[in-house]
Tab-separated table of C-alpha atoms and ligand atoms in Angstrom:
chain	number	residue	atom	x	y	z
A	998	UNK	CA	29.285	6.875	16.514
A	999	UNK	CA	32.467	9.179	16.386
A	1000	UNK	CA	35.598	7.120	16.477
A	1001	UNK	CA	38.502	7.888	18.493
A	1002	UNK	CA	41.490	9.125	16.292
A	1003	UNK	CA	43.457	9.128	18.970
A	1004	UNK	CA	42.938	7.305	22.831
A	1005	UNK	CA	45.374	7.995	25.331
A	1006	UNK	CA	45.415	6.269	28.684
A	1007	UNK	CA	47.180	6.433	32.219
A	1008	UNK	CA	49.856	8.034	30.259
A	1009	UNK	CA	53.510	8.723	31.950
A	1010	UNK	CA	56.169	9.544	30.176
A	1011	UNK	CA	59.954	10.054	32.242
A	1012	UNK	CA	63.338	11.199	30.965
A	1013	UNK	CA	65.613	9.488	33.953
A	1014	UNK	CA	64.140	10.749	36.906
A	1015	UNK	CA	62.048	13.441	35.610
A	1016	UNK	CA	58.289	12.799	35.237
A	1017	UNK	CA	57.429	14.766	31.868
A	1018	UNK	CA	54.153	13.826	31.765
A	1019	UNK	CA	51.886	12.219	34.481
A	1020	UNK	CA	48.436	10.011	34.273
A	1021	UNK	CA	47.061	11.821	31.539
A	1022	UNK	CA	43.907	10.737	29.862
A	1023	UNK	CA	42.973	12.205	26.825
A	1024	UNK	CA	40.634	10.869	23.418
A	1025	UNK	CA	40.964	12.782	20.133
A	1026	UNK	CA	37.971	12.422	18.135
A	1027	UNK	CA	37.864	12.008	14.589
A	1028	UNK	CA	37.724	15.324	12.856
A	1029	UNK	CA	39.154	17.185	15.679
A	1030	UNK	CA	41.616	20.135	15.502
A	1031	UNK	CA	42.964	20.328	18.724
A	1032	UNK	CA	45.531	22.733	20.400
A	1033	UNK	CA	48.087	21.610	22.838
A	1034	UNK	CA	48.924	24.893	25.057
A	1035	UNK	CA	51.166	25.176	27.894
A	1036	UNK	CA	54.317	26.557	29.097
A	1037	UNK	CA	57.953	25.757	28.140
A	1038	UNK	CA	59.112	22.036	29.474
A	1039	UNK	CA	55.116	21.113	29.816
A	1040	UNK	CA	55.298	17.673	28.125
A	1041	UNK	CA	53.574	19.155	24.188
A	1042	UNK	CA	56.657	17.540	22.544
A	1043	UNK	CA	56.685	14.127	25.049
A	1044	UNK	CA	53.139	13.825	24.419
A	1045	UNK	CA	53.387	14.090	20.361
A	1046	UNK	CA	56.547	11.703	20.316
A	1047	UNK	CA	54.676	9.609	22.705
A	1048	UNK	CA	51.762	9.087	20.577
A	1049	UNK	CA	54.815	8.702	17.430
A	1050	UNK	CA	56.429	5.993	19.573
A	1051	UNK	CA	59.317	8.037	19.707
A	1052	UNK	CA	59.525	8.383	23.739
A	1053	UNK	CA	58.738	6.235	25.962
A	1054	UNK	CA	55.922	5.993	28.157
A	1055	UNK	CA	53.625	3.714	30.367
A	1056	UNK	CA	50.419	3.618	29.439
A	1057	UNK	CA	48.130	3.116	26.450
A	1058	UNK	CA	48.053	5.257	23.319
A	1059	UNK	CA	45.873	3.834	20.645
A	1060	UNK	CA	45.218	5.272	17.033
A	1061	UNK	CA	41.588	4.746	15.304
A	1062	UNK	CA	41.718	1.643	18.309
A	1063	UNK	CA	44.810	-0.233	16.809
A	1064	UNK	CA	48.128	-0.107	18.850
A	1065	UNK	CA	50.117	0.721	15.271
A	1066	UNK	CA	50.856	4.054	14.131
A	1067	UNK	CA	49.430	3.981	10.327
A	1068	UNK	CA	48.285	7.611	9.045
A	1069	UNK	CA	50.169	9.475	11.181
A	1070	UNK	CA	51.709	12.383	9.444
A	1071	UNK	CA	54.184	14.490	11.720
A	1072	UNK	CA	55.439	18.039	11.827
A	1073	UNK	CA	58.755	18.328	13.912
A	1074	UNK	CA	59.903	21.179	14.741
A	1075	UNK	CA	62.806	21.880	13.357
A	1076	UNK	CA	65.286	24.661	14.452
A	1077	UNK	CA	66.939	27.207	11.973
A	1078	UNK	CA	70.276	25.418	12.073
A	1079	UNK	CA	68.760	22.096	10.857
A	1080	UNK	CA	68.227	24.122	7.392
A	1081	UNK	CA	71.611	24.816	6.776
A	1082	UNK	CA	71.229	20.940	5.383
A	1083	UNK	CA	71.917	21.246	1.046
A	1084	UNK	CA	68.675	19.783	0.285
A	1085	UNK	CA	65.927	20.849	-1.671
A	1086	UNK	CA	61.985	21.501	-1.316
A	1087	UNK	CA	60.956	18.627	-3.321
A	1088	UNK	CA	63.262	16.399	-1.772
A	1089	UNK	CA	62.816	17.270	1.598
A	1090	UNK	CA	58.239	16.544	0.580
A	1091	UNK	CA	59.710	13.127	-1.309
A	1092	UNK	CA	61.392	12.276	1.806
A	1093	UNK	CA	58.079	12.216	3.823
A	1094	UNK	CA	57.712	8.256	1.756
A	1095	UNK	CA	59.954	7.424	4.434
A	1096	UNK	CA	59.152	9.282	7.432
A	1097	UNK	CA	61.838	8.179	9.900
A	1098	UNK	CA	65.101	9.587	7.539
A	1099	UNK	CA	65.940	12.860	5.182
A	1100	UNK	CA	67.766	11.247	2.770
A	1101	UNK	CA	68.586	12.944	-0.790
A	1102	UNK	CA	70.328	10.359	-2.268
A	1103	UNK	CA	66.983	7.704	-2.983
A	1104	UNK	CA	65.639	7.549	-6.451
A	1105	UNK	CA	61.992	8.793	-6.570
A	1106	UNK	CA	59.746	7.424	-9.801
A	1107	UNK	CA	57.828	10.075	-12.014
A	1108	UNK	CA	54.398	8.919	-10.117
A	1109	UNK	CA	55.660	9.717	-6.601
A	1110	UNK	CA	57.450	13.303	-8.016
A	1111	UNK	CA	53.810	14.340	-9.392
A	1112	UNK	CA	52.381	13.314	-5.864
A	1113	UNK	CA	54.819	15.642	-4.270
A	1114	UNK	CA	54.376	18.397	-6.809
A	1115	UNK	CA	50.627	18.018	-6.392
A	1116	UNK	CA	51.178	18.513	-2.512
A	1117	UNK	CA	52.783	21.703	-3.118
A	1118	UNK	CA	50.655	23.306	-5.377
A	1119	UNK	CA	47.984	22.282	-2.980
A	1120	UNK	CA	49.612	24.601	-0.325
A	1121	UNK	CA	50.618	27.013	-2.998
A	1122	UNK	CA	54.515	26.565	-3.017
A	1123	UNK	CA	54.986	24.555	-6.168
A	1124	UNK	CA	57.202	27.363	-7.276
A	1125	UNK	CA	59.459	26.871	-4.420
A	1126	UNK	CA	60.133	22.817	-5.693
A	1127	UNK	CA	64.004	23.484	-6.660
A	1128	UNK	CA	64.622	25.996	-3.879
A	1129	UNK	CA	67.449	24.594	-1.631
A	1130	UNK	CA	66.076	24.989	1.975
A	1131	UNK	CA	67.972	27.345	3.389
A	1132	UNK	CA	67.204	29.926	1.008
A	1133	UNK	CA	63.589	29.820	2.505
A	1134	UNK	CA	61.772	31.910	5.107
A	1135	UNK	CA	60.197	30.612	7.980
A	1136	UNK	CA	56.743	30.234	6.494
A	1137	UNK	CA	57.540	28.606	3.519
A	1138	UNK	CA	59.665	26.289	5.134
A	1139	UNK	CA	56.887	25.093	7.545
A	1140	UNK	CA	55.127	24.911	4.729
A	1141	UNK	CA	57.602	22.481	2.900
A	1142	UNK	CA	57.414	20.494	5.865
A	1143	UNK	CA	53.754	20.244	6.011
A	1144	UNK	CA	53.872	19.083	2.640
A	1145	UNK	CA	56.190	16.569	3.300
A	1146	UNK	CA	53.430	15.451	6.266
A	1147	UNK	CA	50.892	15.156	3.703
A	1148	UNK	CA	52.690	13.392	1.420
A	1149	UNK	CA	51.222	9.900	2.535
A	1150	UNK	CA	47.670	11.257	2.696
A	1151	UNK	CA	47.615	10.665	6.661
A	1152	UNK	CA	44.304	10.802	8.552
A	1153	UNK	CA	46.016	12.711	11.497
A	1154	UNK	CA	48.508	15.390	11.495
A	1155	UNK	CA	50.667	16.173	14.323
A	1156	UNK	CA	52.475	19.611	14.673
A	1157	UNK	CA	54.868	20.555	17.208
A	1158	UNK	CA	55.026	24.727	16.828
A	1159	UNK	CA	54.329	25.170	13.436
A	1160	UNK	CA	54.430	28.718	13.720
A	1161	UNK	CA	57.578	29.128	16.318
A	1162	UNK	CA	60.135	31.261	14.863
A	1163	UNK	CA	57.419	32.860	11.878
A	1164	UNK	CA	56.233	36.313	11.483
A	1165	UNK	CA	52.533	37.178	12.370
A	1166	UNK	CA	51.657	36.943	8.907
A	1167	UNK	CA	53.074	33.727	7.664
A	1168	UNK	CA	51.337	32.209	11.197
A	1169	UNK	CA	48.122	33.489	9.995
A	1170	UNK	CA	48.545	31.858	6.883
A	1171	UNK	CA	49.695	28.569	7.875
A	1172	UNK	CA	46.603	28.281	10.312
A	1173	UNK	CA	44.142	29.135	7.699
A	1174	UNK	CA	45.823	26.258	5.988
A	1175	UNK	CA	45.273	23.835	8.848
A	1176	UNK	CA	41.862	25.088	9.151
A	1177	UNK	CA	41.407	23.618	5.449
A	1178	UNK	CA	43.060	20.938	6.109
A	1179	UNK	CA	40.975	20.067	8.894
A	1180	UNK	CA	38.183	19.434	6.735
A	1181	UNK	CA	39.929	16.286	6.158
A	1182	UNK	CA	42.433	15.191	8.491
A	1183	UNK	CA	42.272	14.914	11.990
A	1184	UNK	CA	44.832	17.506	13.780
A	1185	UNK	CA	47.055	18.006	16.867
A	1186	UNK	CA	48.953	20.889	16.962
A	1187	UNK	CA	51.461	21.761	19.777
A	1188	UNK	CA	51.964	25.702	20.448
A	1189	UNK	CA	52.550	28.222	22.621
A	1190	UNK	CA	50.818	30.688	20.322
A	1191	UNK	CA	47.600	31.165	22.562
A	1192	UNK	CA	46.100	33.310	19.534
A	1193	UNK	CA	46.345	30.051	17.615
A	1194	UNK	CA	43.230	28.473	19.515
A	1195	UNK	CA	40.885	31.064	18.722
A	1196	UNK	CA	41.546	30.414	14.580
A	1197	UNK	CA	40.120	26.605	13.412
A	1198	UNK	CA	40.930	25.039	16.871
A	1199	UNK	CA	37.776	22.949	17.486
A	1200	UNK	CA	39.236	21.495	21.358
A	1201	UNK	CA	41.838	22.507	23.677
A	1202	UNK	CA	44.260	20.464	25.360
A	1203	UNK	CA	46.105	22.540	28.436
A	1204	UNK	CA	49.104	20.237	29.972
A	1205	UNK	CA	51.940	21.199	32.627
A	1206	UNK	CA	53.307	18.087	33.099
A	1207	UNK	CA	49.559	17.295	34.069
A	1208	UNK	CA	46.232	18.006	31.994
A	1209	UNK	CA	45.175	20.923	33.611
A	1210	UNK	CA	42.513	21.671	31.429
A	1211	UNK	CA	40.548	19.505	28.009
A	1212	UNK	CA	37.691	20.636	26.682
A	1213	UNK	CA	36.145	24.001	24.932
A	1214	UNK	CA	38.824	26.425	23.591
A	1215	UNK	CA	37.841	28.504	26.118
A	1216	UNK	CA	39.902	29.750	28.656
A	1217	UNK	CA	38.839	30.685	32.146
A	1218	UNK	CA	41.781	32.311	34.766
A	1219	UNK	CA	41.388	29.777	37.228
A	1220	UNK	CA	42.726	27.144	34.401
A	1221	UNK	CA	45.517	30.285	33.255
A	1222	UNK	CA	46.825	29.927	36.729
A	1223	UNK	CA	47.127	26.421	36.690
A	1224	UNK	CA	49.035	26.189	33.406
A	1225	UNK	CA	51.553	29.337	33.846
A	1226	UNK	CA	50.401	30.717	37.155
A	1227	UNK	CA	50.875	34.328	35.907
A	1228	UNK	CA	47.314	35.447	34.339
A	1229	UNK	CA	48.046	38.956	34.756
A	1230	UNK	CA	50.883	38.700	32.438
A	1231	UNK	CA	49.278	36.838	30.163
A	1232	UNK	CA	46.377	39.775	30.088
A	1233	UNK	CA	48.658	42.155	29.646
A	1234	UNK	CA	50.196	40.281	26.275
A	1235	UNK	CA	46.320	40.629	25.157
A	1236	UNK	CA	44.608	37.074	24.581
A	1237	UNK	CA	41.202	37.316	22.412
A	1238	UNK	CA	38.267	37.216	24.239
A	1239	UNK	CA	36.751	34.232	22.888
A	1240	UNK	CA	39.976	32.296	24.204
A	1241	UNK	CA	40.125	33.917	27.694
A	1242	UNK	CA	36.303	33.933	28.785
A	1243	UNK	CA	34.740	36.604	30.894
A	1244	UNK	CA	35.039	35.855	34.608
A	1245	UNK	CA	34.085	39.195	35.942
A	1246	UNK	CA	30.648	37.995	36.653
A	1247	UNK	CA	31.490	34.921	39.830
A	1248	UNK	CA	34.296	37.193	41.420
B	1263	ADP	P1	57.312	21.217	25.777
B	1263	ADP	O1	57.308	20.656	24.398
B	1263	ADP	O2	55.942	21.483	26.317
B	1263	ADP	O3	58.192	22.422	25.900
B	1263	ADP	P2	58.814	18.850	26.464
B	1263	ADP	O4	57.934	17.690	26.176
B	1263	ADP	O5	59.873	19.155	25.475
B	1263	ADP	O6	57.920	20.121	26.772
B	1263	ADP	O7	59.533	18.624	27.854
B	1263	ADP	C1	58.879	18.126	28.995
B	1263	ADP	C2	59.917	17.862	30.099
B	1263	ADP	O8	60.758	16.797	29.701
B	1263	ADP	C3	60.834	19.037	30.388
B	1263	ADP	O9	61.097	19.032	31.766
B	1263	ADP	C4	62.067	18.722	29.593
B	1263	ADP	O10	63.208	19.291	30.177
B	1263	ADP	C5	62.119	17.217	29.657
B	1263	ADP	N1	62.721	16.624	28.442
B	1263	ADP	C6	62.262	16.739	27.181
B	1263	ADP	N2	63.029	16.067	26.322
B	1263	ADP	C7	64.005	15.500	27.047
B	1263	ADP	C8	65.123	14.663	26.747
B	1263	ADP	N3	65.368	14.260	25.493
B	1263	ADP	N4	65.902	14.279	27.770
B	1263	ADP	C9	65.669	14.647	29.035
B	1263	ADP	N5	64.639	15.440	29.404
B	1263	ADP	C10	63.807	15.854	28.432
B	1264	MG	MG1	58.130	21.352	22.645
């Protein structure tokens, strides 16, 4: 049997008065990579930090069946401004042995610097280790914080827009990383990139403030509507065709 890396149940999340997220349902299996798509304010970020315990919700959210969050690794996302901070690329991976804070003042030992320095060359970036972070581009600093995810050898990885803000290239680059990746860890990764689901994504997860859509990533109009009611647009911005299916045939 498949386990569950991820059950979510009856889930509703609200910031004051605002429902972000309402009665969703949704299992992530072990071995999954699966995309979170929707528009702007759809509840991809609530629904991360949810499963994180970092917003609030009713509901239940279980990981491999256990209410703790163990083997979670987590890719914020992080705004350009948030590099300005004088830190550098191995201490921003080193930080990832204590999630919750960025601190550069803790003392690392030798083992845990070869760990990090191991992570990087994994991703191809150990050249970048005494780089301060600001000096980086996009990619590379996704990259350093995907590192800093893997760090604690987590079972899942979480991404919220990985590739926001990146050039078509770097994006490319960083999914073919994932897609690697996958062959190990379990993934959910937030984006609005909709040429993202047709590279490694195994599942698709649609949400706008409800789940409009789980299952194949495989898009039909009818579920296009529902998530950004404005297909036509969407057309026009050219999606590939294994994500948007053909529907010519039933109309
Ligand atoms: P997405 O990541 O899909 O863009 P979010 O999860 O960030 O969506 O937002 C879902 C809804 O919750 C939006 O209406 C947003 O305005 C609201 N929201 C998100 N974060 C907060 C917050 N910290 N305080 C109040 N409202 C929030
Ligand atoms: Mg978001």
């Amino acid at each position: 049997m498949i386990d569950n890396a991820i059950s979510i149940s009856n889930l509703t999340a609200r910031y004051g008065k605002n429902i972000a997220l309402q009665d969703i349902n949704i299992d992530v299996k072990e071995g999954e990579f699966l995309a979170l798509i929707g528009p702007n304010g759809g509840g991809k970020s609530t629904l991360i930090k949810a499963v994180l315990g970092l917003a609030s919700y009713e509901g239940k959210i279980e990981i491999f069946g256990q209410k703790k969050i163990d083997d979670v690794g987590y890719v914020p996302q992080i705004s350009a401004a948030e590099k300005k901070f004088p830190i550098s690329v191995l201490e921003v991976v080193l930080s990832g042995l204590h999630q919750k804070t960025l601190n550069p003042f803790s003392k690392y030992s030798q083992t845990q610097k070869n760990t990090a320095m191991e992570t990087l060359e994994r991703l191809g970036i150990e050249k970048l280790a005494d780089r301060q972070i600001d000096e980086l581009s996009g990619g590379e600093f996704q990259k350093t914080l995907l590192c800093r995810a893997l760090l604690s050898k987590p079972k899942i990885l979480l991404l919220d827009e990985p590739t926001a803000n990146i050039d078509p290239s770097s994006a490319k680059n960083i999914y073919e990383l994932l897609k690697e990746l996958n062959k190990t860890i379990t993934i959910v990764m937030a984006t609005h990139d909709l040429f993202a689901v047709s590279d490694g994504v195994t599942r698709l997860a649609c949400l706008n403030k409800t789940l409009v859509y789980h299952g194949e990533p495989q898009l039909t109009l009818d579920t296009m509507d529902k998530l950004y009611g404005c297909p036509v647009d969407l057309i026009a911005h050219g999606i590939p065709h294994r994500v948007l299916g053909h529907h010519g045939e039933n109309e």
